[in-house]
Short mmCIF file of C-alpha atoms in Angstrom, two decimals:
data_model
loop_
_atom_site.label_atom_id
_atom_site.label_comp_id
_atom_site.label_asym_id
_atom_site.label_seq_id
_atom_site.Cartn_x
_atom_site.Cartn_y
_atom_site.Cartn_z
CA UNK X 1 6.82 1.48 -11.06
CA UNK X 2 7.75 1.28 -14.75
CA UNK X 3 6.99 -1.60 -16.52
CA UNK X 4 9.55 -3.98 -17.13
CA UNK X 5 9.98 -7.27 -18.97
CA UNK X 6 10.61 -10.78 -18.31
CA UNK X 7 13.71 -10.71 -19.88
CA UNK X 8 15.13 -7.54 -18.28
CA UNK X 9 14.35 -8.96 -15.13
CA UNK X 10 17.19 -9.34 -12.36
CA UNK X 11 15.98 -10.34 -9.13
CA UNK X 12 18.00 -8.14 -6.29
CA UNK X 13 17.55 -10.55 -3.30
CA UNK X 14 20.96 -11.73 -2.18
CA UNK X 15 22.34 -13.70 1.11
CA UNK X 16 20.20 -13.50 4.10
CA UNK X 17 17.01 -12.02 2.21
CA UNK X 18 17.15 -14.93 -0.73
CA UNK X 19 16.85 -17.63 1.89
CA UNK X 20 14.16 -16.02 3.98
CA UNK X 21 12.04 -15.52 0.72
CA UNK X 22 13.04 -19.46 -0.02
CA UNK X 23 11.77 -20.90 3.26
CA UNK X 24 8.92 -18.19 4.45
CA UNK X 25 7.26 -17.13 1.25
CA UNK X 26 8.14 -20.60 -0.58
CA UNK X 27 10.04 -18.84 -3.35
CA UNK X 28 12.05 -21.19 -5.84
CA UNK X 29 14.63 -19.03 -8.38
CA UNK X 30 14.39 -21.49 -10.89
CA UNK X 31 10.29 -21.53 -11.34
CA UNK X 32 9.70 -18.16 -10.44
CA UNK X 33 9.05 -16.49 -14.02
CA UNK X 34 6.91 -19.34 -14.74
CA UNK X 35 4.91 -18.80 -11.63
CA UNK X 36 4.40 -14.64 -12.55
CA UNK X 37 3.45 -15.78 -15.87
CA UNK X 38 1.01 -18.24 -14.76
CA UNK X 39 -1.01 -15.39 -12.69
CA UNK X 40 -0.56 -13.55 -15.82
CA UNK X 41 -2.48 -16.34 -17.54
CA UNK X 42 -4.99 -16.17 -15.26
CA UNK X 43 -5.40 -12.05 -15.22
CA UNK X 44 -5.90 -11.66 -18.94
CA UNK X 45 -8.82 -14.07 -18.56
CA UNK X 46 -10.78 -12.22 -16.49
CA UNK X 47 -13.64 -10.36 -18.42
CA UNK X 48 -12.96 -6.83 -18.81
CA UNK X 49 -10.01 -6.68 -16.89
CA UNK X 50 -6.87 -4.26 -18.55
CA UNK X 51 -4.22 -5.70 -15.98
CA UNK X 52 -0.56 -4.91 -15.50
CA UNK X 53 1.16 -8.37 -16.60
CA UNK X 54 4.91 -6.85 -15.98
CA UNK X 55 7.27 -8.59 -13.13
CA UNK X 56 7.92 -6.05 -11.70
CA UNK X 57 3.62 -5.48 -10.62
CA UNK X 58 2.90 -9.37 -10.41
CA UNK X 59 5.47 -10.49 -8.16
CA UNK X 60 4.67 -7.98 -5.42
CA UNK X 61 1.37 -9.78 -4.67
CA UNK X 62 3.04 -14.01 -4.95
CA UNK X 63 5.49 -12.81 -2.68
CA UNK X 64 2.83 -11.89 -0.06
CA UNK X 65 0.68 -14.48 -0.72
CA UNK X 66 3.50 -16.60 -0.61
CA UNK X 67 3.51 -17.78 -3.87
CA UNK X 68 -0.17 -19.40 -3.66
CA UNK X 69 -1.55 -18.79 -6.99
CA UNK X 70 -5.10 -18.68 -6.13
CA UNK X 71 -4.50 -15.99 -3.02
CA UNK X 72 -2.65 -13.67 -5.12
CA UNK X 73 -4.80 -13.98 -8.15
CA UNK X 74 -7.65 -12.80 -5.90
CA UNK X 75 -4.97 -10.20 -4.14
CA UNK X 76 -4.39 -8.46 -7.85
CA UNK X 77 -8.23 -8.76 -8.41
CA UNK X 78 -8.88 -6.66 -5.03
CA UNK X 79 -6.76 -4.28 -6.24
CA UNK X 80 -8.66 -3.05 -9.38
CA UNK X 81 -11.68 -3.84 -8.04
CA UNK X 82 -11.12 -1.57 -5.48
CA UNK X 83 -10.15 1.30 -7.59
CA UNK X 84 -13.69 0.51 -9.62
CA UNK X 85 -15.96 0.73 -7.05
CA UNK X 86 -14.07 3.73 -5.81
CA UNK X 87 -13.81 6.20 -8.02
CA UNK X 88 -13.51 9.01 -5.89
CA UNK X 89 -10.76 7.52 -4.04
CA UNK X 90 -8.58 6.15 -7.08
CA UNK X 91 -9.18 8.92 -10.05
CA UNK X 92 -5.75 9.76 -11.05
CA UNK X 93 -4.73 9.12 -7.92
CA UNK X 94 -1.03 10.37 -7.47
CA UNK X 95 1.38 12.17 -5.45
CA UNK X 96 0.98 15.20 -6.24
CA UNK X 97 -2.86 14.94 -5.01
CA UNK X 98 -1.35 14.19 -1.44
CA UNK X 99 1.28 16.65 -1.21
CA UNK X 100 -0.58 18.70 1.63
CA UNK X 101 -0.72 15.27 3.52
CA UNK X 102 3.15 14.81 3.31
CA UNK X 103 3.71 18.81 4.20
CA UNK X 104 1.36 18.48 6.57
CA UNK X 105 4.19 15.13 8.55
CA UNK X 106 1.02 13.00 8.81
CA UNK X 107 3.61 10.37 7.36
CA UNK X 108 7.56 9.85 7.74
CA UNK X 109 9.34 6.47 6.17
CA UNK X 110 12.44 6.19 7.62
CA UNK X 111 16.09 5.66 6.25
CA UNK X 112 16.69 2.75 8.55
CA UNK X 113 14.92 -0.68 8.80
CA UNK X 114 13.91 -2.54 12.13
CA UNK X 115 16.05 -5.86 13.42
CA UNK X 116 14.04 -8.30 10.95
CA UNK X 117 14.73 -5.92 7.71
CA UNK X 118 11.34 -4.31 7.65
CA UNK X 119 10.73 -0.86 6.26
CA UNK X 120 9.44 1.40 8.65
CA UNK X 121 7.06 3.92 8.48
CA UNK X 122 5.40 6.41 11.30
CA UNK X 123 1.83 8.00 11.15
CA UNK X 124 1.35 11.27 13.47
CA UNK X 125 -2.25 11.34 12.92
CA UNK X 126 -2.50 14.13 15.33
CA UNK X 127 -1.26 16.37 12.98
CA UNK X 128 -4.16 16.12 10.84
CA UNK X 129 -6.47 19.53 11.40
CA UNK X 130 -9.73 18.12 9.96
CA UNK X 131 -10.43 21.81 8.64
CA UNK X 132 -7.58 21.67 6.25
CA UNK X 133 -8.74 18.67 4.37
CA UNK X 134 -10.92 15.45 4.91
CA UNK X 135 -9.82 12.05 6.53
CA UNK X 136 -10.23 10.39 3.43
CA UNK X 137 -6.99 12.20 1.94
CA UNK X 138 -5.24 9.86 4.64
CA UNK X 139 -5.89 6.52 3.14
CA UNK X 140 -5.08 7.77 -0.07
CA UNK X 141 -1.80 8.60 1.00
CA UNK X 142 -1.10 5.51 2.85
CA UNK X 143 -2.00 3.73 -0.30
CA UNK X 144 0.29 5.88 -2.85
CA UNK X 145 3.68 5.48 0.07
CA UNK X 146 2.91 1.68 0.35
CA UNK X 147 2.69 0.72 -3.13
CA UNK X 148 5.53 2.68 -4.15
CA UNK X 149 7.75 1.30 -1.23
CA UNK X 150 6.50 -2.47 -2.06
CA UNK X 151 6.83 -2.12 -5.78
CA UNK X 152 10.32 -0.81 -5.71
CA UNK X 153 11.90 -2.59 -3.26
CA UNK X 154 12.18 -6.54 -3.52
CA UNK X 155 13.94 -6.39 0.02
CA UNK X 156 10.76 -5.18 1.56
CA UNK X 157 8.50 -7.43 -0.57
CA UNK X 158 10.28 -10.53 1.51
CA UNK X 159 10.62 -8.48 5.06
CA UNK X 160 7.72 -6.62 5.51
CA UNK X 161 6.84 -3.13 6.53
CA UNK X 162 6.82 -2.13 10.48
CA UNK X 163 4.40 0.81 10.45
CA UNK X 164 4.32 2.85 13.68
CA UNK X 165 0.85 4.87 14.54
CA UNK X 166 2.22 7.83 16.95
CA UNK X 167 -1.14 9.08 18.79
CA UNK X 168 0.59 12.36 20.56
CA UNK X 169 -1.75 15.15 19.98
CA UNK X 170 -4.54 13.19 18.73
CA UNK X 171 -7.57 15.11 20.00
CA UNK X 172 -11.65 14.12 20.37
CA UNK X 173 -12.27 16.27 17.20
CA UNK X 174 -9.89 14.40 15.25
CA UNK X 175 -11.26 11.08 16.05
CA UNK X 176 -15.41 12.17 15.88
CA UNK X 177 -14.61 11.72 11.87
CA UNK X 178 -13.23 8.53 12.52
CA UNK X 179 -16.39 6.37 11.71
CA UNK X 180 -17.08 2.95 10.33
CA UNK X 181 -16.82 3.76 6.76
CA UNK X 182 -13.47 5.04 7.10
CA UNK X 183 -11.99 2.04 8.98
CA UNK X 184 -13.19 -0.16 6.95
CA UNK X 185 -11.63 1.83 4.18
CA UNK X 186 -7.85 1.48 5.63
CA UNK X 187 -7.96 -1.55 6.90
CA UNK X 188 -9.38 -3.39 3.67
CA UNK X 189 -6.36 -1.42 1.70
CA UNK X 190 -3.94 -3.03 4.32
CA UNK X 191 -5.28 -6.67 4.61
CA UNK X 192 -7.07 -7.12 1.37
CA UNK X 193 -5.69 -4.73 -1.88
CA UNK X 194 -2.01 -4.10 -0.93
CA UNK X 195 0.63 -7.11 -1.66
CA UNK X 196 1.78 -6.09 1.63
CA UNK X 197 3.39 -8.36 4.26
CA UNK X 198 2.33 -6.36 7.73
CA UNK X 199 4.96 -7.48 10.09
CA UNK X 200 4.44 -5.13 12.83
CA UNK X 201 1.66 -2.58 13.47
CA UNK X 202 2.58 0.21 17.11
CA UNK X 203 0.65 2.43 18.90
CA UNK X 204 2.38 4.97 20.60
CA UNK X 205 1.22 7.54 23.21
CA UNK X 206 -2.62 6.12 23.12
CA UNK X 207 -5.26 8.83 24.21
CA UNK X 208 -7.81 8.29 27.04
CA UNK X 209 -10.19 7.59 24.17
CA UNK X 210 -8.17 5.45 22.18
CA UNK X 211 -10.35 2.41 23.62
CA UNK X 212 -13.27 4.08 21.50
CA UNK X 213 -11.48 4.11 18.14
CA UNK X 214 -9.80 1.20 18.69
CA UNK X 215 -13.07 -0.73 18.66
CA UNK X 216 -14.23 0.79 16.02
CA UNK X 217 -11.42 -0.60 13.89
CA UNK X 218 -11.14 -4.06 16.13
CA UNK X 219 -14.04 -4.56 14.31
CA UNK X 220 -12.45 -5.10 10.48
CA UNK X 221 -9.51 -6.19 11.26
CA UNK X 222 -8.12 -10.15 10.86
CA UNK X 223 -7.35 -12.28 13.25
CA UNK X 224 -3.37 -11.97 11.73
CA UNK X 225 -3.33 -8.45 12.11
CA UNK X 226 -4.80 -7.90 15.45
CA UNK X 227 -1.50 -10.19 16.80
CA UNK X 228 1.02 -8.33 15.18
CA UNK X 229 -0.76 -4.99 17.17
CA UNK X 230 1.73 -3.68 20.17
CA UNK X 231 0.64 -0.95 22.51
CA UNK X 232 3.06 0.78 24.04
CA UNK X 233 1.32 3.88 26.04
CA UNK X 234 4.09 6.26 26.35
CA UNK X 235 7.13 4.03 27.25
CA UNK X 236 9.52 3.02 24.20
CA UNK X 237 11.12 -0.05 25.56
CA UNK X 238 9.18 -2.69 23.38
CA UNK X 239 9.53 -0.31 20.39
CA UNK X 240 13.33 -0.13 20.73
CA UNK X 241 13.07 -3.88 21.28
CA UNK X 242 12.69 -3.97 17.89
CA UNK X 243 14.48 -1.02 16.17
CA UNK X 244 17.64 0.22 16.94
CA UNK X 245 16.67 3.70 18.85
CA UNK X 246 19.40 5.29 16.77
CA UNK X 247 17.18 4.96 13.85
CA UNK X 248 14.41 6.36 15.19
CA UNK X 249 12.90 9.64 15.70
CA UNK X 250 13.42 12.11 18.87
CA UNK X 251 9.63 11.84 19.31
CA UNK X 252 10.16 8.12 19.57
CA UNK X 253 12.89 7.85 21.89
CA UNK X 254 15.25 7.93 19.23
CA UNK X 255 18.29 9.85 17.91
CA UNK X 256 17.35 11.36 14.61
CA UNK X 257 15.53 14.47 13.77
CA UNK X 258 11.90 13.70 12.77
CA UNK X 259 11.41 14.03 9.14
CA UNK X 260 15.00 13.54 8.31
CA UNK X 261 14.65 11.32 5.16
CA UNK X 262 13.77 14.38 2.90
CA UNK X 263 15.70 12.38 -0.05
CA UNK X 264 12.13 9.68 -0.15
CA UNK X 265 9.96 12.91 0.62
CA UNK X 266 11.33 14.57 -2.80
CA UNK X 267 11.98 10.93 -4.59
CA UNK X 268 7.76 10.29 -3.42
CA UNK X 269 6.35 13.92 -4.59
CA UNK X 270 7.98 13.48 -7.93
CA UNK X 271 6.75 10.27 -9.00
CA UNK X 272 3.67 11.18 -10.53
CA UNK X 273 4.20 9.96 -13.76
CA UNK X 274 5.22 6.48 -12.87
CA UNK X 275 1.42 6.48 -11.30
CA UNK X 276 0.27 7.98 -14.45
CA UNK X 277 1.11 4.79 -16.11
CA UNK X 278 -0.19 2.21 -13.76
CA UNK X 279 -3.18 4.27 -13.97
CA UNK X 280 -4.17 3.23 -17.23
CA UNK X 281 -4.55 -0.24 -16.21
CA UNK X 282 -7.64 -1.30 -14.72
CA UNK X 283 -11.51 -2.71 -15.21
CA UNK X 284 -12.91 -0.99 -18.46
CA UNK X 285 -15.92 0.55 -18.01
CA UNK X 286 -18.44 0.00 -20.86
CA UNK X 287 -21.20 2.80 -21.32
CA UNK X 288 -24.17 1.89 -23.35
CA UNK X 289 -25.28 5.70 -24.31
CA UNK X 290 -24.14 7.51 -26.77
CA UNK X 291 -21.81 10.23 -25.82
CA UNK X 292 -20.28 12.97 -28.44
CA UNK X 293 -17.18 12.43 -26.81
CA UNK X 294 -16.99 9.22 -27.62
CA UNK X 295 -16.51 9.94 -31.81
CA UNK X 296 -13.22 9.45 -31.41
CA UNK X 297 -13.15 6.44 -29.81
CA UNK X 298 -11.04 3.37 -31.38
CA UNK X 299 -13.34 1.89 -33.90
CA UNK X 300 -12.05 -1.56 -33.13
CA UNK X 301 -13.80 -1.01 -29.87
CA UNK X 302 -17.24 -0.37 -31.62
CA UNK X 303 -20.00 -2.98 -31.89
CA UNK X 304 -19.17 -4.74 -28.45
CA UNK X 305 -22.69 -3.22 -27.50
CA UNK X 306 -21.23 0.56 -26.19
CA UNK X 307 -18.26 2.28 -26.27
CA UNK X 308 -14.99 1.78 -23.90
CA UNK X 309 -14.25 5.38 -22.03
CA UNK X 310 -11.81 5.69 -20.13
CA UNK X 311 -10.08 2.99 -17.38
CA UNK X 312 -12.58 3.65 -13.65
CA UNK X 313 -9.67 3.10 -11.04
#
């Protein structure tokens, strides 16, 4: 995710994946700059707002609001106001502070893509042990492999991501922390903060109870996303309707060894510093006391009525 300018700028789409991003996300070459820079207008307007204003951030979100200025100017405000009003969520959020969720193969993105070019990416949320670390570590995870997928990969930006939600070994302990609160939580990352196009969302080898948490997340979700939901019990034929079963997993029917892309695991755990960066970025937040910390503070800053501390994200 570093930041890049205008000028450096080489869009990667080619063939196949230029046209779809022409007709389905209404994408036109020869006015797309203009249309970043016109959300990046619009950004640096908003009262204390820091934004990202690089390409390389702002296209993400046109693309999946296909290029409707006013939907992904409220997509790129969701995203820092979401990482205000949740501090404990966002705080230096990176990597590194979801390592034991990647060790733990909670998540797998696979080498291949499925037969409409989407990046694929399994959840075994039965591997979670709830006494290891709290369900909340889970969303922050799915956030940190999502945005760096989307970000860096303009091919995925126009196809989409299939994710895959592998229930085998779930248990009734797992799913008693599985409230409102945390629902809410994932889903508004996925529908609402994320310049994410959702293509396809699986559920494989459903529980008896899966009826009870799948209500409780029925509940948040959008009309769009509830249609692109597929359950599949513990048969595989609709699932390798749709990817090649050579690509997948053995645990999916497939052919390859789970966890077999250890090249994005490593690429993934030693990004931290590209999140460092996009850190920075985000609402200020103005404190009106006086803090001793704070005598080093820019004076340019001073007399605005407080002092700006650090970025809340």
């Amino acid at each position: 995710m570093s930041l890049m300018s205008y000028s450096d700028y080489k869009c990667s789409l080619i063939g196949e994946v230029l046209e779809k991003a022409k007709k389905e996300l209404k994408e036109d070459p020869n006015t797309r700059i203009i249309e970043v820079k016109n959300l990046r207008t619009r950004l640096e307007k908003v009262p204390g707002l820091q934004p990202r204003t690089d390409i390389k951030f702002l296209l993400p979100f046109l693309r999946a609001r296909k290029f409707d200025q006013e939907r992904a100017f409220q997509l790129v405000k969701n995203y820092y106001e979401v990482r205000k009003e949740q501090p404990d969520m966002f705080d230096d959020l990176k990597p590194s502070r979801v390592k034991h969720v990647i060790e733990a193969g909670i998540y797998e993105v696979l080498k291949g893509r499925d037969n409409q070019g989407c990046r694929v990416i399994v959840m075994r949320p039965g591997k979670w042990d709830p006494d290891r670390f709290p369900i909340t570590d889970l969303p922050k995870a799915s956030f940190l492999i999502l945005s760096k997928i989307i970000m860096e990969d303009e091919e995925t930006q126009v196809n989409g991501i299939h994710m895959i939600n592998n229930l085998a070994g779930a248990t009734m302990k797992q799913a008693s922390h599985i409230g409102p609160s945390i629902a809410k939580k994932f889903l508004h990352l996925i529908q609402d903060v994320i310049p994410l196009r959702l293509k396809r969302f699986d559920y494989v080898n459903e529980p008896t109870f899966f009826d009870i948490v799948f209500a409780i997340f029925k509940q948040f979700q959008k009309e769009k996303f509830t249609k692109r939901i597929v359950l599949n019990g513990d048969k595989f034929d609709k699932l390798h309707e749709s990817i090649n079963p050579e690509l997948l997993p053995t645990d999916l029917g497939g052919k390859q060894e789970p966890y077999a892309n250890k090249e994005w695991v490593q690429e993934f755990l030693a990004s931290d510093g590209l999140f460092s960066e996009d850190n920075k970025f985000g609402f200020l937040n103005m404190n009106l006391q006086k803090n001793k910390d704070d005598k080093k503070a820019d004076s340019t800053l001073q007399g605005l009525g407080g002092t700006f501390k650090k970025l809340e994200i």
